[in-house]
Amino acid sequence: MIWHRPRVERLFGFEYRIEIYVSRPKRRWGYYVLPFLLGDGLVARVDLKADRPRARLLVSSAHVEGQAGPAVVAQALAHELWTLASWLGLGAIAVGRRGALARVLAAAVRSEAAAGSGMYRGGRIPPLLT
């Protein structure tokens, strides 16, 4: 979706830059930060990594954008993260503490896991990263 960053900024008011090639001290959002589209808006950004040896999806940081409601964003994002984890063959999601959305997202991820909804088929509730 983000092929032409100036257009994305013009349409959504969302400034995006993948920070893979940005030195760690200069990174604002994270190494592999990705936007989250909900409805017709880019409402969050998350820094994701697949921890294949431990079979878990790591959410290093989670940031809510603009006027988006954190609880609504977290619930929808948690569902999509479980879908992604399942698609990648990962059985757990661990949410770090970085970003204003992190704590709410961690709770939503645990709730989604406990409910067994979405694509999640595991049996354990993942911990927060330290």
XYZ file of C-alpha atoms in Angstrom:
130
model
C 0.000 0.000 0.000
C 2.799 2.418 0.771
C 4.581 2.775 -2.523
C 4.543 6.549 -2.711
C 5.084 8.039 0.733
C 4.150 11.630 -0.157
C 0.757 10.422 -1.400
C 0.162 8.443 1.804
C 0.998 11.509 3.849
C -1.318 13.657 1.727
C -4.233 11.177 1.839
C -3.936 9.937 5.420
C -1.832 12.545 7.204
C 0.542 9.666 7.974
C 4.268 10.223 7.687
C 5.911 6.857 7.025
C 9.494 5.760 6.749
C 10.693 2.214 7.191
C 13.685 2.503 9.485
C 15.714 -0.551 8.467
C 18.495 1.632 7.115
C 18.316 4.233 9.881
C 20.927 3.899 12.621
C 19.484 2.762 15.964
C 19.961 6.119 17.754
C 18.077 7.930 14.976
C 15.115 5.537 14.755
C 11.837 7.052 15.842
C 9.463 4.076 15.578
C 11.511 0.883 15.177
C 13.562 -1.272 12.845
C 10.716 -2.774 10.807
C 7.767 -0.582 11.702
C 4.586 -1.189 9.717
C 1.353 0.820 9.513
C -2.012 -0.642 10.506
C -5.035 0.195 8.357
C -8.405 0.068 10.117
C -11.432 1.117 8.109
C -10.288 4.035 6.006
C -7.470 5.260 8.226
C -3.909 4.399 9.176
C -4.473 4.231 12.924
C -1.344 2.623 14.353
C 2.181 1.513 13.640
C 3.888 -1.578 15.024
C 7.457 -2.850 14.934
C 7.263 -6.597 14.283
C 9.711 -9.485 14.197
C 9.231 -13.227 13.830
C 11.134 -15.087 16.561
C 11.157 -18.442 14.762
C 13.296 -20.383 17.287
C 10.704 -19.607 19.986
C 7.737 -19.708 17.576
C 6.413 -16.295 18.523
C 5.656 -12.968 16.900
C 7.408 -10.106 18.671
C 5.780 -6.691 18.808
C 8.707 -4.511 19.856
C 6.639 -1.333 19.879
C 3.068 -0.245 19.233
C 1.995 3.334 18.607
C -1.521 4.685 18.125
C -2.003 7.471 15.568
C -4.049 10.649 15.712
C -7.507 10.506 17.240
C -7.899 6.732 16.968
C -9.339 5.102 20.087
C -6.641 2.872 21.616
C -9.063 0.168 22.819
C -10.742 -0.212 19.416
C -7.410 -0.146 17.588
C -5.856 -2.656 19.988
C -8.731 -5.111 19.654
C -8.656 -5.050 15.843
C -4.858 -5.112 15.723
C -4.673 -8.057 18.157
C -6.971 -10.067 15.893
C -4.834 -9.292 12.841
C -1.611 -10.072 14.702
C -2.956 -13.533 15.587
C -3.882 -14.033 11.931
C -0.340 -13.055 10.923
C 1.237 -15.262 13.604
C -0.837 -18.220 12.425
C 0.083 -17.589 8.793
C 3.761 -17.537 9.804
C 3.369 -20.737 11.817
C 3.996 -18.982 15.143
C 2.065 -20.025 18.248
C 2.507 -16.996 20.490
C 2.688 -13.217 20.448
C 4.842 -11.195 22.842
C 4.192 -7.457 23.121
C 6.962 -5.169 24.346
C 6.450 -2.101 26.486
C 7.482 0.560 23.952
C 4.803 2.921 22.615
C 1.552 4.365 23.925
C -0.477 1.463 22.513
C 1.704 -1.329 23.933
C -0.058 -1.976 27.258
C -3.565 -1.916 25.764
C -2.420 -4.081 22.852
C -0.817 -6.634 25.197
C -4.115 -6.993 27.063
C -6.039 -7.344 23.786
C -3.589 -10.000 22.540
C -4.034 -11.982 25.761
C -7.815 -11.599 25.575
C -7.881 -12.783 21.967
C -5.723 -15.785 22.898
C -7.868 -16.701 25.911
C -11.044 -16.449 23.840
C -9.517 -18.694 21.199
C -10.963 -16.455 18.504
C -9.394 -15.559 15.191
C -6.765 -17.844 13.760
C -5.104 -18.603 17.118
C -5.011 -22.274 18.035
C -2.462 -22.287 20.881
C -3.176 -22.833 24.529
C -0.919 -20.485 26.424
C -1.223 -16.789 27.133
C 2.008 -15.063 26.062
C 3.881 -12.848 28.531
C 4.963 -9.259 28.032
C 8.521 -8.797 26.905
C 10.829 -7.310 29.499
